[in-house]
Short mmCIF file of C-alpha atoms in Angstrom, two decimals:
data_model
loop_
_atom_site.label_atom_id
_atom_site.label_comp_id
_atom_site.label_asym_id
_atom_site.label_seq_id
_atom_site.Cartn_x
_atom_site.Cartn_y
_atom_site.Cartn_z
CA UNK A 831 -34.03 -54.65 -13.03
CA UNK A 832 -31.50 -56.87 -12.33
CA UNK A 833 -29.12 -59.08 -15.09
CA UNK A 834 -29.92 -62.76 -15.06
CA UNK A 835 -27.42 -65.00 -16.15
CA UNK A 836 -28.44 -67.16 -18.01
CA UNK A 837 -27.00 -70.91 -16.68
CA UNK A 838 -27.57 -72.31 -20.70
CA UNK A 839 -27.33 -71.21 -24.09
CA UNK A 840 -29.72 -72.51 -26.79
CA UNK A 841 -29.02 -72.56 -30.15
CA UNK A 842 -31.77 -73.34 -32.89
CA UNK A 843 -31.55 -76.58 -34.61
CA UNK A 844 -31.32 -75.85 -38.34
CA UNK A 845 -33.51 -76.91 -40.50
CA UNK A 846 -31.40 -78.84 -42.76
CA UNK A 847 -29.71 -80.76 -39.55
CA UNK A 848 -31.36 -83.74 -40.24
CA UNK A 849 -28.77 -85.94 -41.68
CA UNK A 850 -25.88 -86.97 -39.62
CA UNK A 851 -23.04 -85.18 -42.66
CA UNK A 852 -24.82 -82.27 -41.75
CA UNK A 853 -24.83 -82.70 -37.74
CA UNK A 854 -21.18 -83.60 -37.56
CA UNK A 855 -20.15 -80.50 -39.33
CA UNK A 856 -22.32 -78.43 -37.08
CA UNK A 857 -20.53 -79.67 -34.30
CA UNK A 858 -17.11 -79.40 -35.52
CA UNK A 859 -17.56 -75.17 -36.13
CA UNK A 860 -19.44 -75.42 -32.26
CA UNK A 861 -16.55 -76.96 -31.15
CA UNK A 862 -13.89 -74.40 -33.14
CA UNK A 863 -15.69 -71.46 -31.41
CA UNK A 864 -15.88 -72.66 -27.95
CA UNK A 865 -12.03 -73.66 -27.68
CA UNK A 866 -11.54 -70.05 -29.33
CA UNK A 867 -13.56 -69.04 -26.58
CA UNK A 868 -12.07 -70.60 -23.81
CA UNK A 869 -8.94 -69.59 -24.46
CA UNK A 870 -8.18 -72.47 -26.50
CA UNK A 871 -8.17 -74.73 -23.42
CA UNK A 872 -7.67 -78.94 -23.92
CA UNK A 873 -9.81 -80.62 -26.03
CA UNK A 874 -10.96 -82.96 -22.50
CA UNK A 875 -11.92 -79.50 -21.35
CA UNK A 876 -14.18 -78.09 -23.85
CA UNK A 877 -15.36 -81.57 -24.52
CA UNK A 878 -16.93 -81.57 -21.02
CA UNK A 879 -18.78 -78.13 -22.40
CA UNK A 880 -20.67 -78.90 -24.87
CA UNK A 881 -23.75 -80.99 -25.17
CA UNK A 882 -25.25 -82.43 -28.10
CA UNK A 883 -28.93 -83.35 -28.30
CA UNK A 884 -30.34 -86.59 -30.27
CA UNK A 885 -32.07 -84.61 -32.43
CA UNK A 886 -28.66 -82.59 -33.42
CA UNK A 887 -29.39 -79.23 -31.81
CA UNK A 888 -27.00 -78.18 -29.64
CA UNK A 889 -26.86 -76.48 -26.12
CA UNK A 890 -24.21 -75.01 -24.52
CA UNK A 891 -23.66 -75.20 -20.93
CA UNK A 892 -21.75 -73.03 -18.57
CA UNK A 893 -19.79 -76.14 -16.70
CA UNK A 894 -20.50 -75.89 -12.77
CA UNK A 895 -18.07 -76.84 -9.81
CA UNK A 896 -20.63 -79.43 -8.72
CA UNK A 897 -20.65 -81.31 -12.55
CA UNK A 898 -17.33 -80.43 -13.32
CA UNK A 899 -14.68 -80.09 -10.33
CA UNK A 900 -11.43 -80.79 -12.62
CA UNK A 901 -12.57 -77.85 -15.23
CA UNK A 902 -10.23 -74.69 -14.15
CA UNK A 903 -12.20 -71.18 -13.47
CA UNK A 904 -12.71 -68.94 -15.91
CA UNK A 905 -9.84 -66.53 -15.78
CA UNK A 906 -10.01 -62.99 -15.88
CA UNK A 907 -9.84 -62.37 -19.79
CA UNK A 908 -12.63 -64.95 -20.51
CA UNK A 909 -15.55 -64.12 -22.04
CA UNK A 910 -17.81 -65.60 -19.19
CA UNK A 911 -15.59 -63.65 -17.10
CA UNK A 912 -16.28 -60.75 -18.38
CA UNK A 913 -19.69 -61.49 -18.63
CA UNK A 914 -19.91 -61.86 -15.00
CA UNK A 915 -18.17 -58.86 -14.11
CA UNK A 916 -20.45 -56.76 -16.46
CA UNK A 917 -23.66 -57.82 -15.32
CA UNK A 918 -22.63 -57.54 -11.00
CA UNK A 919 -21.61 -54.06 -12.15
CA UNK A 920 -24.69 -53.45 -13.92
CA UNK A 921 -26.91 -54.11 -11.20
CA UNK A 922 -24.61 -52.51 -8.36
CA UNK A 923 -24.99 -49.44 -10.23
CA UNK A 924 -28.70 -49.38 -10.72
CA UNK A 925 -30.13 -46.35 -9.94
CA UNK A 926 -33.16 -45.75 -7.12
CA UNK A 927 -36.21 -45.95 -8.53
CA UNK A 928 -38.52 -42.17 -9.50
CA UNK A 929 -40.85 -41.03 -7.73
CA UNK A 930 -43.31 -38.12 -9.07
CA UNK A 931 -45.10 -36.47 -6.55
CA UNK A 932 -48.04 -34.16 -8.34
CA UNK A 933 -49.21 -31.23 -6.14
CA UNK A 934 -45.72 -31.25 -5.01
CA UNK A 935 -46.57 -27.05 -3.68
CA UNK A 936 -49.33 -28.19 -1.45
CA UNK A 937 -48.98 -28.40 2.32
CA UNK A 938 -48.77 -32.06 2.10
CA UNK A 939 -47.24 -32.45 -1.27
CA UNK A 940 -44.58 -30.51 0.00
CA UNK A 941 -44.15 -32.76 2.97
CA UNK A 942 -43.71 -35.48 0.65
CA UNK A 943 -41.12 -34.09 -1.91
CA UNK A 944 -38.94 -33.16 1.01
CA UNK A 945 -39.15 -36.58 2.83
CA UNK A 946 -38.36 -37.93 -0.74
CA UNK A 947 -35.51 -35.80 -0.85
CA UNK A 948 -34.29 -36.82 2.63
CA UNK A 949 -33.58 -40.63 1.02
CA UNK A 950 -31.21 -40.00 -1.99
CA UNK A 951 -30.00 -44.10 -1.73
CA UNK A 952 -33.80 -45.09 -1.84
CA UNK A 953 -35.86 -42.37 -3.96
CA UNK A 954 -35.30 -40.07 -6.70
CA UNK A 955 -37.47 -37.94 -6.25
CA UNK A 956 -39.62 -35.05 -8.71
CA UNK A 957 -42.38 -32.37 -7.83
CA UNK A 958 -45.30 -31.71 -10.27
CA UNK A 959 -46.55 -28.08 -10.17
CA UNK A 960 -48.87 -25.35 -11.19
CA UNK A 961 -46.60 -22.04 -11.34
CA UNK A 962 -43.05 -21.03 -11.42
CA UNK A 963 -44.10 -19.35 -7.50
CA UNK A 964 -44.58 -22.60 -6.35
CA UNK A 965 -41.65 -24.20 -7.91
CA UNK A 966 -39.49 -21.13 -5.81
CA UNK A 967 -41.44 -21.97 -2.78
CA UNK A 968 -40.41 -25.75 -2.69
CA UNK A 969 -36.75 -24.76 -3.30
CA UNK A 970 -37.22 -26.55 -6.45
CA UNK A 971 -34.40 -27.42 -9.15
CA UNK A 972 -34.39 -29.09 -12.39
CA UNK A 973 -36.64 -31.95 -10.67
CA UNK A 974 -39.17 -30.26 -10.09
CA UNK A 975 -41.96 -29.23 -13.28
CA UNK A 976 -44.05 -26.80 -13.75
CA UNK A 977 -47.84 -28.09 -15.65
CA UNK A 978 -51.47 -27.97 -15.37
CA UNK A 979 -53.23 -31.23 -14.58
CA UNK A 980 -56.03 -30.11 -16.47
CA UNK A 981 -53.99 -30.18 -19.58
CA UNK A 982 -52.69 -34.11 -20.39
CA UNK A 983 -49.86 -32.88 -22.45
CA UNK A 984 -48.58 -30.29 -19.83
CA UNK A 985 -47.79 -33.28 -17.52
CA UNK A 986 -46.32 -35.77 -19.79
CA UNK A 987 -42.96 -34.53 -19.09
CA UNK A 988 -42.42 -34.83 -15.38
CA UNK A 989 -44.30 -38.49 -16.17
CA UNK A 990 -41.65 -39.55 -18.29
CA UNK A 991 -39.40 -41.87 -17.14
CA UNK A 992 -41.21 -42.39 -13.75
CA UNK A 993 -41.56 -45.31 -11.67
CA UNK A 994 -43.80 -43.90 -9.18
CA UNK A 995 -46.11 -41.77 -9.03
CA UNK A 996 -48.00 -40.16 -5.72
CA UNK A 997 -51.20 -37.74 -6.47
CA UNK A 998 -51.67 -34.69 -3.71
CA UNK A 999 -53.54 -32.56 -6.48
CA UNK A 1000 -56.97 -31.25 -5.15
CA UNK A 1001 -59.42 -28.22 -5.66
CA UNK A 1002 -59.06 -26.34 -3.19
CA UNK A 1003 -62.20 -23.72 -2.06
CA UNK A 1004 -61.56 -19.95 -1.11
CA UNK A 1005 -63.42 -17.78 1.07
CA UNK A 1006 -65.90 -15.35 -0.60
CA UNK A 1007 -64.46 -11.60 -0.18
CA UNK A 1008 -65.87 -9.53 2.48
CA UNK A 1009 -66.17 -12.25 5.26
CA UNK A 1010 -65.54 -11.11 9.06
CA UNK A 1011 -64.72 -13.50 11.65
CA UNK A 1012 -65.17 -11.36 14.51
CA UNK A 1013 -69.41 -10.95 13.59
CA UNK A 1014 -69.34 -14.69 13.69
CA UNK A 1015 -71.51 -16.43 11.71
CA UNK A 1016 -69.92 -19.01 8.67
CA UNK A 1017 -68.17 -18.19 5.54
CA UNK A 1018 -69.48 -18.69 2.24
CA UNK A 1019 -66.95 -20.48 -0.17
CA UNK A 1020 -66.25 -20.63 -3.72
CA UNK A 1021 -63.87 -22.28 -6.85
CA UNK A 1022 -62.38 -19.87 -8.90
CA UNK A 1023 -63.08 -20.31 -12.36
CA UNK A 1024 -61.86 -23.65 -14.12
CA UNK A 1025 -60.63 -24.95 -10.68
CA UNK A 1026 -64.17 -26.77 -9.66
CA UNK A 1027 -63.75 -30.20 -8.56
CA UNK A 1028 -64.45 -31.73 -11.28
CA UNK A 1029 -61.85 -30.40 -13.61
CA UNK A 1030 -59.16 -30.81 -10.51
CA UNK A 1031 -60.19 -33.84 -8.81
CA UNK A 1032 -61.87 -36.15 -11.50
CA UNK A 1033 -60.67 -34.88 -14.78
CA UNK A 1034 -56.99 -33.63 -13.49
CA UNK A 1035 -56.69 -36.82 -11.98
CA UNK A 1036 -57.82 -39.01 -14.58
CA UNK A 1037 -55.21 -37.13 -16.86
CA UNK A 1038 -52.50 -38.43 -14.29
CA UNK A 1039 -53.62 -42.07 -14.26
CA UNK A 1040 -54.10 -42.11 -18.14
CA UNK A 1041 -50.16 -40.60 -18.62
CA UNK A 1042 -48.85 -42.51 -15.98
CA UNK A 1043 -50.43 -45.93 -17.49
CA UNK A 1044 -48.95 -45.11 -20.80
CA UNK A 1045 -45.60 -44.36 -19.15
CA UNK A 1046 -45.24 -47.46 -17.59
CA UNK A 1047 -45.56 -46.64 -13.83
CA UNK A 1048 -45.36 -49.32 -11.24
CA UNK A 1049 -47.64 -48.09 -8.71
CA UNK A 1050 -49.61 -45.08 -7.92
CA UNK A 1051 -50.71 -43.66 -4.45
CA UNK A 1052 -53.72 -41.50 -4.57
CA UNK A 1053 -54.72 -39.32 -1.76
CA UNK A 1054 -58.34 -38.08 -1.02
CA UNK A 1055 -60.71 -37.35 2.42
CA UNK A 1056 -62.83 -39.47 4.26
CA UNK A 1057 -66.25 -38.53 3.90
CA UNK A 1058 -67.02 -40.32 0.40
CA UNK A 1059 -69.72 -42.79 1.18
CA UNK A 1060 -71.83 -39.40 2.37
CA UNK A 1061 -73.54 -37.63 -0.12
CA UNK A 1062 -74.23 -34.64 2.20
CA UNK A 1063 -71.14 -34.26 3.89
CA UNK A 1064 -70.26 -31.12 4.57
CA UNK A 1065 -67.23 -30.70 2.27
CA UNK A 1066 -69.65 -31.60 -1.02
CA UNK A 1067 -71.62 -28.05 -0.29
CA UNK A 1068 -68.86 -25.92 -0.37
CA UNK A 1069 -68.75 -23.77 -3.11
CA UNK A 1070 -71.59 -26.27 -4.02
CA UNK A 1071 -68.54 -27.99 -5.77
CA UNK A 1072 -69.07 -31.71 -4.34
CA UNK A 1073 -65.90 -32.15 -3.95
CA UNK A 1074 -66.16 -35.86 -2.04
CA UNK A 1075 -67.98 -37.11 -5.16
CA UNK A 1076 -65.37 -36.01 -7.78
CA UNK A 1077 -62.80 -37.55 -5.56
CA UNK A 1078 -64.57 -41.12 -5.36
CA UNK A 1079 -64.93 -40.83 -8.76
CA UNK A 1080 -61.19 -40.70 -9.88
CA UNK A 1081 -60.61 -43.30 -7.40
CA UNK A 1082 -62.83 -45.87 -8.89
CA UNK A 1083 -61.26 -45.21 -12.04
CA UNK A 1084 -57.50 -45.82 -10.50
CA UNK A 1085 -58.88 -48.77 -9.08
CA UNK A 1086 -60.22 -49.88 -12.64
CA UNK A 1087 -57.16 -48.59 -14.37
CA UNK A 1088 -55.43 -51.98 -13.48
CA UNK A 1089 -52.11 -50.66 -12.03
CA UNK A 1090 -51.10 -50.98 -8.67
CA UNK A 1091 -52.75 -48.87 -6.72
CA UNK A 1092 -52.85 -47.27 -3.11
CA UNK A 1093 -56.04 -45.06 -1.99
CA UNK A 1094 -55.43 -43.73 1.37
CA UNK A 1095 -58.48 -41.45 2.43
CA UNK A 1096 -57.11 -39.08 5.58
CA UNK A 1097 -58.92 -38.11 8.12
CA UNK A 1098 -58.74 -34.09 9.17
CA UNK A 1099 -55.35 -32.80 8.38
CA UNK A 1100 -53.23 -31.49 11.37
CA UNK A 1101 -50.19 -29.37 10.58
CA UNK A 1102 -48.32 -31.12 13.97
CA UNK A 1103 -45.23 -33.39 14.65
CA UNK A 1104 -45.84 -36.75 12.54
CA UNK A 1105 -44.12 -39.97 14.16
CA UNK A 1106 -45.32 -39.83 17.47
CA UNK A 1107 -48.98 -41.57 17.24
CA UNK A 1108 -50.69 -44.92 16.44
CA UNK A 1109 -51.78 -45.03 13.01
CA UNK A 1110 -55.58 -46.75 12.25
CA UNK A 1111 -56.81 -47.71 9.29
CA UNK A 1112 -60.84 -48.43 8.27
CA UNK A 1113 -62.82 -48.42 5.68
CA UNK A 1114 -65.99 -46.88 4.68
CA UNK A 1115 -66.02 -43.89 6.81
CA UNK A 1116 -66.44 -45.73 10.25
CA UNK A 1117 -63.59 -43.89 11.61
CA UNK A 1118 -65.55 -40.70 11.12
CA UNK A 1119 -67.72 -42.16 14.16
CA UNK A 1120 -64.76 -41.97 16.39
CA UNK A 1121 -62.48 -39.83 18.42
CA UNK A 1122 -59.76 -40.97 16.19
CA UNK A 1123 -61.01 -39.22 12.99
CA UNK A 1124 -57.76 -36.62 12.27
CA UNK A 1125 -54.19 -37.30 11.76
CA UNK A 1126 -50.70 -35.10 10.90
CA UNK A 1127 -49.82 -34.01 7.23
CA UNK A 1128 -46.49 -35.25 7.91
CA UNK A 1129 -48.14 -38.78 9.06
CA UNK A 1130 -50.28 -38.92 5.72
CA UNK A 1131 -46.67 -38.05 3.70
CA UNK A 1132 -44.75 -41.03 5.51
CA UNK A 1133 -47.13 -43.61 4.52
CA UNK A 1134 -47.21 -42.05 1.21
CA UNK A 1135 -43.74 -43.40 1.13
CA UNK A 1136 -43.94 -46.42 2.68
CA UNK A 1137 -46.59 -47.68 0.67
CA UNK A 1138 -43.85 -47.58 -2.04
CA UNK A 1139 -41.81 -50.09 -0.03
CA UNK A 1140 -43.97 -52.92 0.23
CA UNK A 1141 -46.30 -55.06 -1.58
CA UNK A 1142 -48.71 -55.31 0.93
CA UNK A 1143 -49.87 -51.96 0.10
CA UNK A 1144 -50.79 -52.78 -3.15
CA UNK A 1145 -54.29 -52.75 -4.42
CA UNK A 1146 -55.76 -51.62 -1.80
CA UNK A 1147 -57.69 -48.23 0.03
CA UNK A 1148 -58.01 -47.63 3.26
CA UNK A 1149 -59.42 -44.43 5.45
CA UNK A 1150 -56.23 -43.71 7.96
CA UNK A 1151 -56.07 -41.55 11.48
CA UNK A 1152 -54.25 -41.83 14.30
CA UNK A 1153 -54.75 -42.04 18.05
CA UNK A 1154 -54.40 -39.32 20.21
CA UNK A 1155 -50.64 -38.79 20.78
CA UNK A 1156 -50.43 -39.69 24.49
CA UNK A 1157 -52.70 -43.11 23.34
CA UNK A 1158 -50.85 -46.21 22.01
CA UNK A 1159 -47.49 -46.87 20.82
CA UNK A 1160 -46.22 -44.99 17.63
CA UNK A 1161 -46.58 -46.45 14.61
CA UNK A 1162 -43.20 -48.27 13.30
CA UNK A 1163 -44.15 -51.06 11.37
CA UNK A 1164 -45.72 -50.51 7.96
CA UNK A 1165 -45.68 -53.69 6.40
CA UNK A 1166 -47.84 -55.32 9.15
CA UNK A 1167 -50.67 -52.01 8.66
CA UNK A 1168 -50.24 -52.20 5.26
CA UNK A 1169 -51.18 -56.30 5.90
CA UNK A 1170 -54.50 -55.54 7.78
CA UNK A 1171 -56.07 -54.01 4.91
CA UNK A 1172 -58.64 -56.26 3.30
CA UNK A 1173 -60.46 -53.46 1.22
CA UNK A 1174 -60.07 -53.14 -2.73
CA UNK A 1175 -62.35 -49.91 -2.60
#
């Protein structure tokens, strides 16, 4: 946060300053202090920098060029000059904000983490993964933490000191053994014990939101999925996990948390090049009724990062998809994209 240089320094009035004798004594002492701090300037110059209120309280005002054109400029060694110099250096040396990406070992999370690392002038990247194996997979250094979002205590070290949080964690259904795609039919899915959507997409995300709120995180970007308005959506049947139901519950918890948020409900994710399509936003799964209901992981990752840069993204939730590559104009104005969203949830 930039340091503001005060133009006026107030000195609280003394309880005994009602008498003229005490007021005279206070003014005398103050004048000597000011004279000393201004390298013993002349009495006329010093008097232009002291204001005495009728109520015997004193206010020290820094003279401005417009109000005292004859006053000399602060010397390099003056207290005021040193104060301004320190303030300027402090502002110039302020580090970029720290962004924690949870689920950084996932296919979309890896992209967000990588994109942040490529912009060191804008962000300090952090990642959270569940295993050392995942950390090695993304070539994580000291900025990648290992923790389990189902254990609130294990994620605290990663969240402490974080300015922004991007949540990309999700339960992942697995195909039951024995499925042979050459024989046709559909595979059956299951979730590993302890890794059901209720535990990961609801309780795990709740843990992250609670920890972020306690740590003073300024904004949370949460990536979910379209389809949450339909209880009979096929994704809910995978492994009997009701994954969209639990995702939606976590989204509502975030919206009610009081933390500035951006909820991105992505369409069908594609592993293709990003940045070459026109992005479109919608609400209440209306995009699922159109041919434009997919989006690349790279585009989702970019929207996550852009959401940290614009006030227009805050306190909003929207569906996200893209037009075909040969239709429309690639989206570059993300501020306008966020501004076009009016839905809070």
